[in-house]
mmCIF file of N, CA, C and O in Angstrom:
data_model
loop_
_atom_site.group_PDB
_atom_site.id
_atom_site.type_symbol
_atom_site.label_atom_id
_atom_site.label_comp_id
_atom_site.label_asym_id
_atom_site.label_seq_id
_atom_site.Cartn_x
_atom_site.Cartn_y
_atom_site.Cartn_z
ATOM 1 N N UNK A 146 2.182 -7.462 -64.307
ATOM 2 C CA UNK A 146 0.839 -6.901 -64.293
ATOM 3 C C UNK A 146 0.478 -6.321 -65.662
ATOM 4 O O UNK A 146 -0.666 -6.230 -66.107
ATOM 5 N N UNK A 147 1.723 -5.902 -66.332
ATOM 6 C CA UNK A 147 1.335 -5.185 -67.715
ATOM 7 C C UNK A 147 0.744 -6.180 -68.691
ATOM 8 O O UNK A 147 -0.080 -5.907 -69.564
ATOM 9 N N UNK A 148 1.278 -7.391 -68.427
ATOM 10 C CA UNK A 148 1.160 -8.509 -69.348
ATOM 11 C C UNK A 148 -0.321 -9.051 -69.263
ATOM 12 O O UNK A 148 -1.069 -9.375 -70.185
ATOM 13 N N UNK A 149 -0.508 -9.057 -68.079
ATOM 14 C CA UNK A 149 -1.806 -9.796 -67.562
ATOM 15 C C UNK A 149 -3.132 -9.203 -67.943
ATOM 16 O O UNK A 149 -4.202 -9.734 -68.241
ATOM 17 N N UNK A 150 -2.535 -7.218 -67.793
ATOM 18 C CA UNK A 150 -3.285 -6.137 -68.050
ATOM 19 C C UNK A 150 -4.139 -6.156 -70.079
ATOM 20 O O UNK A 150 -5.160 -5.697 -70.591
ATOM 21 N N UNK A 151 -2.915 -6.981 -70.566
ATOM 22 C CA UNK A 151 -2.889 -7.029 -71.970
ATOM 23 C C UNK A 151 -3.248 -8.090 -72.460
ATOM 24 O O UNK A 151 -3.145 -8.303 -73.668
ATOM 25 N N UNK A 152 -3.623 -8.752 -71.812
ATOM 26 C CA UNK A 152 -4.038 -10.453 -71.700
ATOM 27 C C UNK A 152 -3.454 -11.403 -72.429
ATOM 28 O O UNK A 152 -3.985 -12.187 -73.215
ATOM 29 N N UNK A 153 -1.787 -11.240 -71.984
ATOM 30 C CA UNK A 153 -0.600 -12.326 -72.990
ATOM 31 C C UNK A 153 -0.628 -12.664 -71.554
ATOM 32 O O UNK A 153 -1.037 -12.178 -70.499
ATOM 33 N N UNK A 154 0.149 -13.986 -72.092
ATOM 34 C CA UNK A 154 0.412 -15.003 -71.294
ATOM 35 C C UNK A 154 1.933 -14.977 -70.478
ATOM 36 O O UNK A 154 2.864 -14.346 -70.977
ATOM 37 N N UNK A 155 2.028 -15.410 -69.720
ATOM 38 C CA UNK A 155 3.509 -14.978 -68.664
ATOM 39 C C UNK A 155 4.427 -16.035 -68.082
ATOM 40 O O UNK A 155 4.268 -16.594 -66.997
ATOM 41 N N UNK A 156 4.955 -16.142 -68.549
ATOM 42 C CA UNK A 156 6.370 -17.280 -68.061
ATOM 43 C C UNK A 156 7.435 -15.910 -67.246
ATOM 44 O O UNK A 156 8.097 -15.018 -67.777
ATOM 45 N N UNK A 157 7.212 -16.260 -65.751
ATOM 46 C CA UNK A 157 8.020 -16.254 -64.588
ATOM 47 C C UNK A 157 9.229 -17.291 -64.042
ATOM 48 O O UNK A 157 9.503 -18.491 -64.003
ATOM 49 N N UNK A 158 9.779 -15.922 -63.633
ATOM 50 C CA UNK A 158 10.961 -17.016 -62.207
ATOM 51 C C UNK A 158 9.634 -16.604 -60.560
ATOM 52 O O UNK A 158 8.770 -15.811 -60.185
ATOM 53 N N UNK A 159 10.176 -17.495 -60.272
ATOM 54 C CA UNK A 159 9.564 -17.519 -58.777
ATOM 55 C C UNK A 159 9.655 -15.844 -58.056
ATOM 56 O O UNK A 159 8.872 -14.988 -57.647
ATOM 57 N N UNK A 160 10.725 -15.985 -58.171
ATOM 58 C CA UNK A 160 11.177 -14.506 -57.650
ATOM 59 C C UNK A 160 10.156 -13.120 -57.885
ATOM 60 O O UNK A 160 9.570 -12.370 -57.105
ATOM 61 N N UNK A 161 10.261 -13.193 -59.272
ATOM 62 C CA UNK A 161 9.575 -12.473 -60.195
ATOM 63 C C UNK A 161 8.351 -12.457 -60.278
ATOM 64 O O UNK A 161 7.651 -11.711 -60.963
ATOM 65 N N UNK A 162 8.049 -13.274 -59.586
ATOM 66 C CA UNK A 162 5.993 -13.431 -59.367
ATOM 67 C C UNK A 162 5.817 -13.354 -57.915
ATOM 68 O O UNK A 162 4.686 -13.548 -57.470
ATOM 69 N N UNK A 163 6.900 -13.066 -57.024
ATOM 70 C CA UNK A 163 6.396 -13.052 -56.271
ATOM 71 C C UNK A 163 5.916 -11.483 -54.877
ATOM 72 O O UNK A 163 6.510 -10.416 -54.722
ATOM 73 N N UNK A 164 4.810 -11.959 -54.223
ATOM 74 C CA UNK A 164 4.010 -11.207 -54.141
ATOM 75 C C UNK A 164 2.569 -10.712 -54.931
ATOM 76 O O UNK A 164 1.694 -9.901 -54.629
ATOM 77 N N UNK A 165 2.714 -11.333 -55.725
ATOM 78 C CA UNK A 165 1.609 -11.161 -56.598
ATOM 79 C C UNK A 165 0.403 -12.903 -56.653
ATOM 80 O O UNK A 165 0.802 -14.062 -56.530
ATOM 81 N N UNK A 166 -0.594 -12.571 -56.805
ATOM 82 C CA UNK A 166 -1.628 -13.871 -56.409
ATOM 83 C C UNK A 166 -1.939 -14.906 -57.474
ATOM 84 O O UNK A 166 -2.911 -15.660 -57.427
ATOM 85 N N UNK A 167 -1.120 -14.881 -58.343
ATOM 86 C CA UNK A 167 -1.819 -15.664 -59.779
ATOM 87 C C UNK A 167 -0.844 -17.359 -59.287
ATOM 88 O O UNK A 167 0.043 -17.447 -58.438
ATOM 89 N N UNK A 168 -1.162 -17.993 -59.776
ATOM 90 C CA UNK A 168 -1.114 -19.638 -59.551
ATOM 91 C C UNK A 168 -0.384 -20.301 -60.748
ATOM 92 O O UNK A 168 -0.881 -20.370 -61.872
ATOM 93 N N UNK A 169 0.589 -20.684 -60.480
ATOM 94 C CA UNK A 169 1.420 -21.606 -61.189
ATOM 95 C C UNK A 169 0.491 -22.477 -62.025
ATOM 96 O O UNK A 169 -0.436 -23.138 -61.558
ATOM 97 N N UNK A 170 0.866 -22.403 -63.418
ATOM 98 C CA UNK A 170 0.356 -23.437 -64.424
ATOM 99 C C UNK A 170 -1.546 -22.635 -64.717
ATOM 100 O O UNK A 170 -2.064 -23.066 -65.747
ATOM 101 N N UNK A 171 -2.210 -21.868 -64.107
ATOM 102 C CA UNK A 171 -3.335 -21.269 -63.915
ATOM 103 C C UNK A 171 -2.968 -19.825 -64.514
ATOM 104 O O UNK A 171 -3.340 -19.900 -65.685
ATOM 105 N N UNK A 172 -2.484 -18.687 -64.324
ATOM 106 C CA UNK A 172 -2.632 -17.352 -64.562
ATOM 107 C C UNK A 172 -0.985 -17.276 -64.801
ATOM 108 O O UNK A 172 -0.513 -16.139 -64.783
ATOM 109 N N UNK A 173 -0.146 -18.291 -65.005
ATOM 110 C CA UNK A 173 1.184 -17.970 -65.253
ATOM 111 C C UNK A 173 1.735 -19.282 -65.272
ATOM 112 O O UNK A 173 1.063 -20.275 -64.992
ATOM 113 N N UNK A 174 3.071 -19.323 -65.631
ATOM 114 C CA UNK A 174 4.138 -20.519 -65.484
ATOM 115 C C UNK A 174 4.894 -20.136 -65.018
ATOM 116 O O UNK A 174 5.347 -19.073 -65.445
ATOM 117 N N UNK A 175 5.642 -20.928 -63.566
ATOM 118 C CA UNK A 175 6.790 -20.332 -63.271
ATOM 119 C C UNK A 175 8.044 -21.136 -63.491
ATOM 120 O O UNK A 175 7.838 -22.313 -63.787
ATOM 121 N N UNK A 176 9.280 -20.757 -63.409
ATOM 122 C CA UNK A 176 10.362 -21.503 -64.157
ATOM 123 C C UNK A 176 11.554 -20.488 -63.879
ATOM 124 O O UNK A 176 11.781 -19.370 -64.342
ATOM 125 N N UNK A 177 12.373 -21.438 -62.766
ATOM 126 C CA UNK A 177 13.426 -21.219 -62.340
ATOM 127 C C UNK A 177 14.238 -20.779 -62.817
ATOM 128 O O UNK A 177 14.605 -19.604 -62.804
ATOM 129 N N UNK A 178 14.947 -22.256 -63.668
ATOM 130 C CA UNK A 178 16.328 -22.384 -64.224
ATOM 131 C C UNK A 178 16.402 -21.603 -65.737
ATOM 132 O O UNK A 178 15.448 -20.826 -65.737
ATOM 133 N N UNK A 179 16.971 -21.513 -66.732
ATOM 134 C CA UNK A 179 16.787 -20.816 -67.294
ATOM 135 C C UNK A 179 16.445 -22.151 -69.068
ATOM 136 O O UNK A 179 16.020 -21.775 -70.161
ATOM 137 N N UNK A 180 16.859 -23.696 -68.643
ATOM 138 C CA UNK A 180 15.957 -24.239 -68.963
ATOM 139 C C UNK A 180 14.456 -24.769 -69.208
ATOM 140 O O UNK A 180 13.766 -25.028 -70.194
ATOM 141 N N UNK A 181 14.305 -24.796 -67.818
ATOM 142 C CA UNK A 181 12.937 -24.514 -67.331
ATOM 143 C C UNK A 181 12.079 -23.667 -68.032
ATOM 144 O O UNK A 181 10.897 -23.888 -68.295
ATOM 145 N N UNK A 182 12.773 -22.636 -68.334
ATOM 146 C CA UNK A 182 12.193 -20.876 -69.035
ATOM 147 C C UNK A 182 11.529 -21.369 -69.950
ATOM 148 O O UNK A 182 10.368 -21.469 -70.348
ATOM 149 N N UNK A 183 12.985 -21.776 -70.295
ATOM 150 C CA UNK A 183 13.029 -21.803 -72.472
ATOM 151 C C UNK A 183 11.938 -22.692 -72.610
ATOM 152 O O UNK A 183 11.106 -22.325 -73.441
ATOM 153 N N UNK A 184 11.591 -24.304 -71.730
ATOM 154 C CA UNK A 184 10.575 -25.185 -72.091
ATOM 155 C C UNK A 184 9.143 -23.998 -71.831
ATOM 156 O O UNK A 184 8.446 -23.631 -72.776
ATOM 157 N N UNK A 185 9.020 -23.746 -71.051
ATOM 158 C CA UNK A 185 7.630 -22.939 -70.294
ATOM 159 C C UNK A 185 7.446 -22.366 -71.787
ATOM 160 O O UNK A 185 6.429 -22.549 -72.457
ATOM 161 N N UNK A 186 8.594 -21.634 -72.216
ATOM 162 C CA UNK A 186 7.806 -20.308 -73.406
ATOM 163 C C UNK A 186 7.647 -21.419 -74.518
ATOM 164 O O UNK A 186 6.657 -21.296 -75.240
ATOM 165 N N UNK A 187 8.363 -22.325 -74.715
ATOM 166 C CA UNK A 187 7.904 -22.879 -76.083
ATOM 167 C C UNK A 187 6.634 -23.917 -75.806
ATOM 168 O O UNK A 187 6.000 -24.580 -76.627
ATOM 169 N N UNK A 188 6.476 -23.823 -74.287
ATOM 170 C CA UNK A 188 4.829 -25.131 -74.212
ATOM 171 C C UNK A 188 3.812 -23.607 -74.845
ATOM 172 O O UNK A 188 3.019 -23.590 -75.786
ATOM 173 N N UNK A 189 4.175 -22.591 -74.024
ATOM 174 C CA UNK A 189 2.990 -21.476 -74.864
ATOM 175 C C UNK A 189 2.740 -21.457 -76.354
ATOM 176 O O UNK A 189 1.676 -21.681 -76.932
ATOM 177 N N UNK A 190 3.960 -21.138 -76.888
ATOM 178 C CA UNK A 190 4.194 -20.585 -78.556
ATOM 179 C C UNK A 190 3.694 -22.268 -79.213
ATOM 180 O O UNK A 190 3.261 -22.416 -80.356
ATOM 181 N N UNK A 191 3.862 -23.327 -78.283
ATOM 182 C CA UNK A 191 3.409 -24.606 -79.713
ATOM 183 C C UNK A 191 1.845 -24.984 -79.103
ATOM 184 O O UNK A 191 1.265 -26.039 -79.361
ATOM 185 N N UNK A 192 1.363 -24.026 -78.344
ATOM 186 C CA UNK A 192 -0.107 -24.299 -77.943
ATOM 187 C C UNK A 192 -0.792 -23.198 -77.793
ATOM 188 O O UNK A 192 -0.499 -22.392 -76.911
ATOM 189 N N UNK A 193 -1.646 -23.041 -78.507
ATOM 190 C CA UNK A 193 -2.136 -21.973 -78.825
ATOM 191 C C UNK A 193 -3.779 -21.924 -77.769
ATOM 192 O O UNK A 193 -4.329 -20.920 -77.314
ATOM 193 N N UNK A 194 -4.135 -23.128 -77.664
ATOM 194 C CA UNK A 194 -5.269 -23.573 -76.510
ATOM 195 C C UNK A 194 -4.541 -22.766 -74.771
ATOM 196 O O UNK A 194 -5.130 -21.978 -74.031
ATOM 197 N N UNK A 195 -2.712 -23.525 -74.558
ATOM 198 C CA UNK A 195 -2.779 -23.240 -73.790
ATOM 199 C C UNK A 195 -2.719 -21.410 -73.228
ATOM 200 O O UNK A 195 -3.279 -20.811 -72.309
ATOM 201 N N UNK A 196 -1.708 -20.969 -74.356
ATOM 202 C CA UNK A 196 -1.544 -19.558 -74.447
ATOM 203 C C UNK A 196 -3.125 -18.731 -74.253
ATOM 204 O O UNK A 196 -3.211 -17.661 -73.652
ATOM 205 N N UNK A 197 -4.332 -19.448 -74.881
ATOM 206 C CA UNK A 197 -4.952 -18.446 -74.648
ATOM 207 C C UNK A 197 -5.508 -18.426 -73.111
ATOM 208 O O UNK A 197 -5.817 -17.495 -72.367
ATOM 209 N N UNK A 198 -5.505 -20.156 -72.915
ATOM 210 C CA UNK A 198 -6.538 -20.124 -71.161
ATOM 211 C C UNK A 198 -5.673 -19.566 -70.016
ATOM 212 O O UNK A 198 -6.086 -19.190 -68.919
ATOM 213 N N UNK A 199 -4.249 -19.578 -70.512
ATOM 214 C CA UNK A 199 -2.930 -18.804 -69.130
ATOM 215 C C UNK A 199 -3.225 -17.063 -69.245
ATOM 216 O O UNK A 199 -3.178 -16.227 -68.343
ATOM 217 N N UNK A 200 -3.532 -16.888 -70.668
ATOM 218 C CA UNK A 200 -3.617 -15.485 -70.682
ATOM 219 C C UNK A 200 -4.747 -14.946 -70.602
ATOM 220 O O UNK A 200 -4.595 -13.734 -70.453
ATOM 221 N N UNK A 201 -6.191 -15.344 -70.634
ATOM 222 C CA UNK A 201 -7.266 -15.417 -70.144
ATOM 223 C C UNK A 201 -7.857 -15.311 -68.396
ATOM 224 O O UNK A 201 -8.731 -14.581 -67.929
ATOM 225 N N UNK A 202 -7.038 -16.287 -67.756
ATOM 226 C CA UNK A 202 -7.058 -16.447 -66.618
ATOM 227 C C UNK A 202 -6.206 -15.366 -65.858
ATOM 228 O O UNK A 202 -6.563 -15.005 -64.736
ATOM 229 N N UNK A 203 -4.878 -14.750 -66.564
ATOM 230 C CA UNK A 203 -4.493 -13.534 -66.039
ATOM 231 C C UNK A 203 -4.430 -12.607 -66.241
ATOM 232 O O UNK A 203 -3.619 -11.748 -65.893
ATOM 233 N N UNK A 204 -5.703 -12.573 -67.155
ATOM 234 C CA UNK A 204 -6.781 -11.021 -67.169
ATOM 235 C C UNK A 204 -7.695 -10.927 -66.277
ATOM 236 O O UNK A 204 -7.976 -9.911 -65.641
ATOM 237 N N UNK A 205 -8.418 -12.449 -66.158
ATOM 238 C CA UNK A 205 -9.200 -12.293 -65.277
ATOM 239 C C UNK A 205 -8.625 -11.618 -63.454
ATOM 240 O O UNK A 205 -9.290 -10.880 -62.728
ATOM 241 N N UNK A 206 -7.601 -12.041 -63.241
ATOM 242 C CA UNK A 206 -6.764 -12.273 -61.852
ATOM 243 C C UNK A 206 -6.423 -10.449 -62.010
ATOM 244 O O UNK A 206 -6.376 -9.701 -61.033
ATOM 245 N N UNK A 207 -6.295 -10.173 -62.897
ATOM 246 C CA UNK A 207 -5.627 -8.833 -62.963
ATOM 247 C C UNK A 207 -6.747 -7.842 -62.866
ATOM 248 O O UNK A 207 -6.298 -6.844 -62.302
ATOM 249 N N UNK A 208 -8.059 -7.680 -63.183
ATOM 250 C CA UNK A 208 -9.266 -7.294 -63.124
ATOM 251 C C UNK A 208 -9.905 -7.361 -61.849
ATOM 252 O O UNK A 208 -10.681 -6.497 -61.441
ATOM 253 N N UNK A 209 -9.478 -8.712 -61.023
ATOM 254 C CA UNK A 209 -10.581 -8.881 -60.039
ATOM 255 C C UNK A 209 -9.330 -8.009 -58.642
ATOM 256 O O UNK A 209 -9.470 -7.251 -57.683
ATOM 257 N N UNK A 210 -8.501 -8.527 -59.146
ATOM 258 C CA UNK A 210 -7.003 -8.237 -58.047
ATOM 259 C C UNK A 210 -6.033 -6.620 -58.282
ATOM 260 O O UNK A 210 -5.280 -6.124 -57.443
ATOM 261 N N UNK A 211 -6.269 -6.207 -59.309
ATOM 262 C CA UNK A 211 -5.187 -5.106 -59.610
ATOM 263 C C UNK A 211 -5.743 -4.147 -59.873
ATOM 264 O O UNK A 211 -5.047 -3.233 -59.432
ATOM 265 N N UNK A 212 -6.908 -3.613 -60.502
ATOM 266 C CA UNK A 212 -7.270 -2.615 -61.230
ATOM 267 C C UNK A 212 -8.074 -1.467 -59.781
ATOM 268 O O UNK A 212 -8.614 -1.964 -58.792
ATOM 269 N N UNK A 213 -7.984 -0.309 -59.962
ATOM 270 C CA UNK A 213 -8.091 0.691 -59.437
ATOM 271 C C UNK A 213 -9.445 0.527 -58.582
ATOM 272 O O UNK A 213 -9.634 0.629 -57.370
ATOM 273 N N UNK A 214 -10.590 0.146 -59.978
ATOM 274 C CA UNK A 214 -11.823 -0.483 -59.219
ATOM 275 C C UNK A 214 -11.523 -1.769 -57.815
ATOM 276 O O UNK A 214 -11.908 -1.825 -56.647
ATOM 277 N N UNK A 215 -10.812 -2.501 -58.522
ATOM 278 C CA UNK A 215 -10.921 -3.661 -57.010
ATOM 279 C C UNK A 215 -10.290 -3.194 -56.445
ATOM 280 O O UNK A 215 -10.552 -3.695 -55.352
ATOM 281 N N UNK A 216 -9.048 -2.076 -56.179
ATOM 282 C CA UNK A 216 -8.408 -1.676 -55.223
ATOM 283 C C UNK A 216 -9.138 -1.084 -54.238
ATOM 284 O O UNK A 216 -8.924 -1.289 -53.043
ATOM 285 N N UNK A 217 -10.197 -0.181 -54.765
ATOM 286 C CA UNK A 217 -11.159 0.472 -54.065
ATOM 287 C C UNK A 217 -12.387 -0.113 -52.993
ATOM 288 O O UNK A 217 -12.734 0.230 -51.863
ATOM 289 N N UNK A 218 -12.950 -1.390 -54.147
ATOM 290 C CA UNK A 218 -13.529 -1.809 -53.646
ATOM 291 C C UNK A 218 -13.445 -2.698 -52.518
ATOM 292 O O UNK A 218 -14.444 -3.001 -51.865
ATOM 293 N N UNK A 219 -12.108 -3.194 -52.225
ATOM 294 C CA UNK A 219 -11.458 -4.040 -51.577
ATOM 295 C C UNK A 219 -11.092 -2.631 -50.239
ATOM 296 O O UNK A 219 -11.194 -2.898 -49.042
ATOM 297 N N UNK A 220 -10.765 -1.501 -50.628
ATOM 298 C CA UNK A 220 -10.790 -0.546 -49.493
ATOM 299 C C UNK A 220 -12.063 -0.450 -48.662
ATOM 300 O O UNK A 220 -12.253 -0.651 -47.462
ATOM 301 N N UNK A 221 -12.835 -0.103 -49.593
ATOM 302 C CA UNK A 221 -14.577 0.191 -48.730
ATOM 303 C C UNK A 221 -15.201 -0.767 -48.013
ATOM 304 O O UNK A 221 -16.173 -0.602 -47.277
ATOM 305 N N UNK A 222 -14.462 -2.055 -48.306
ATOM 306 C CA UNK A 222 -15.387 -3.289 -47.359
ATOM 307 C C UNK A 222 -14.234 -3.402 -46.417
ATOM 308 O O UNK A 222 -14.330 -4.584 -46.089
ATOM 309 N N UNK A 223 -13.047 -2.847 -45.675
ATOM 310 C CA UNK A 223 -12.388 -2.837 -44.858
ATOM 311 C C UNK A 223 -13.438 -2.246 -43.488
ATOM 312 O O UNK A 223 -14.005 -1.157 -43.578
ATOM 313 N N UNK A 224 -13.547 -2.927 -42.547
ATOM 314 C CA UNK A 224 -14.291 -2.182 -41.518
ATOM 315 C C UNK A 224 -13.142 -1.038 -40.532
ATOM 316 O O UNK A 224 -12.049 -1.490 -40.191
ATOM 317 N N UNK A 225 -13.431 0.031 -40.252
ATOM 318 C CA UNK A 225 -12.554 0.636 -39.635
ATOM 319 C C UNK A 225 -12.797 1.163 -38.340
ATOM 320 O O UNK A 225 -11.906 1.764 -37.741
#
């Protein structure tokens, strides 16, 4: 969330993203093995197009989904 909060881009394990709503290859990369990893971070660092639209997209996700405002607002339209 800090990352997303800061609008860098995020190479995950499954594990590690999970519970949280952002979308494989969209607001993150996820990557198992620890090959897997190493390719994910270097598709970011030799693409600078893709680094910005992964880290773009999980600002956006982090704004609409995490921040105090949507927490709230997501409270008040709860019917009780």
């Amino acid at each position: 969330l800090e990352a997303w909060a800061a609008s860098t881009a995020v190479v995950s394990t499954r594990l590690g993203a999970e519970g949280l709503a952002g979308r494989d290859g969209e607001h993150l990369l996820l990557a198992d093995s620890s090959g897997d990893f190493a390719a994910a971070v270097s598709r970011l660092l030799d693409s600078a197009g893709q680094r910005t639209r992964v880290a773009s997209a999980g600002r956006r996700l982090y704004e609409e989904e995490y921040t105090w405002e949507a927490g709230w607002e997501k409270l008040t339209e709860l019917e009780i």
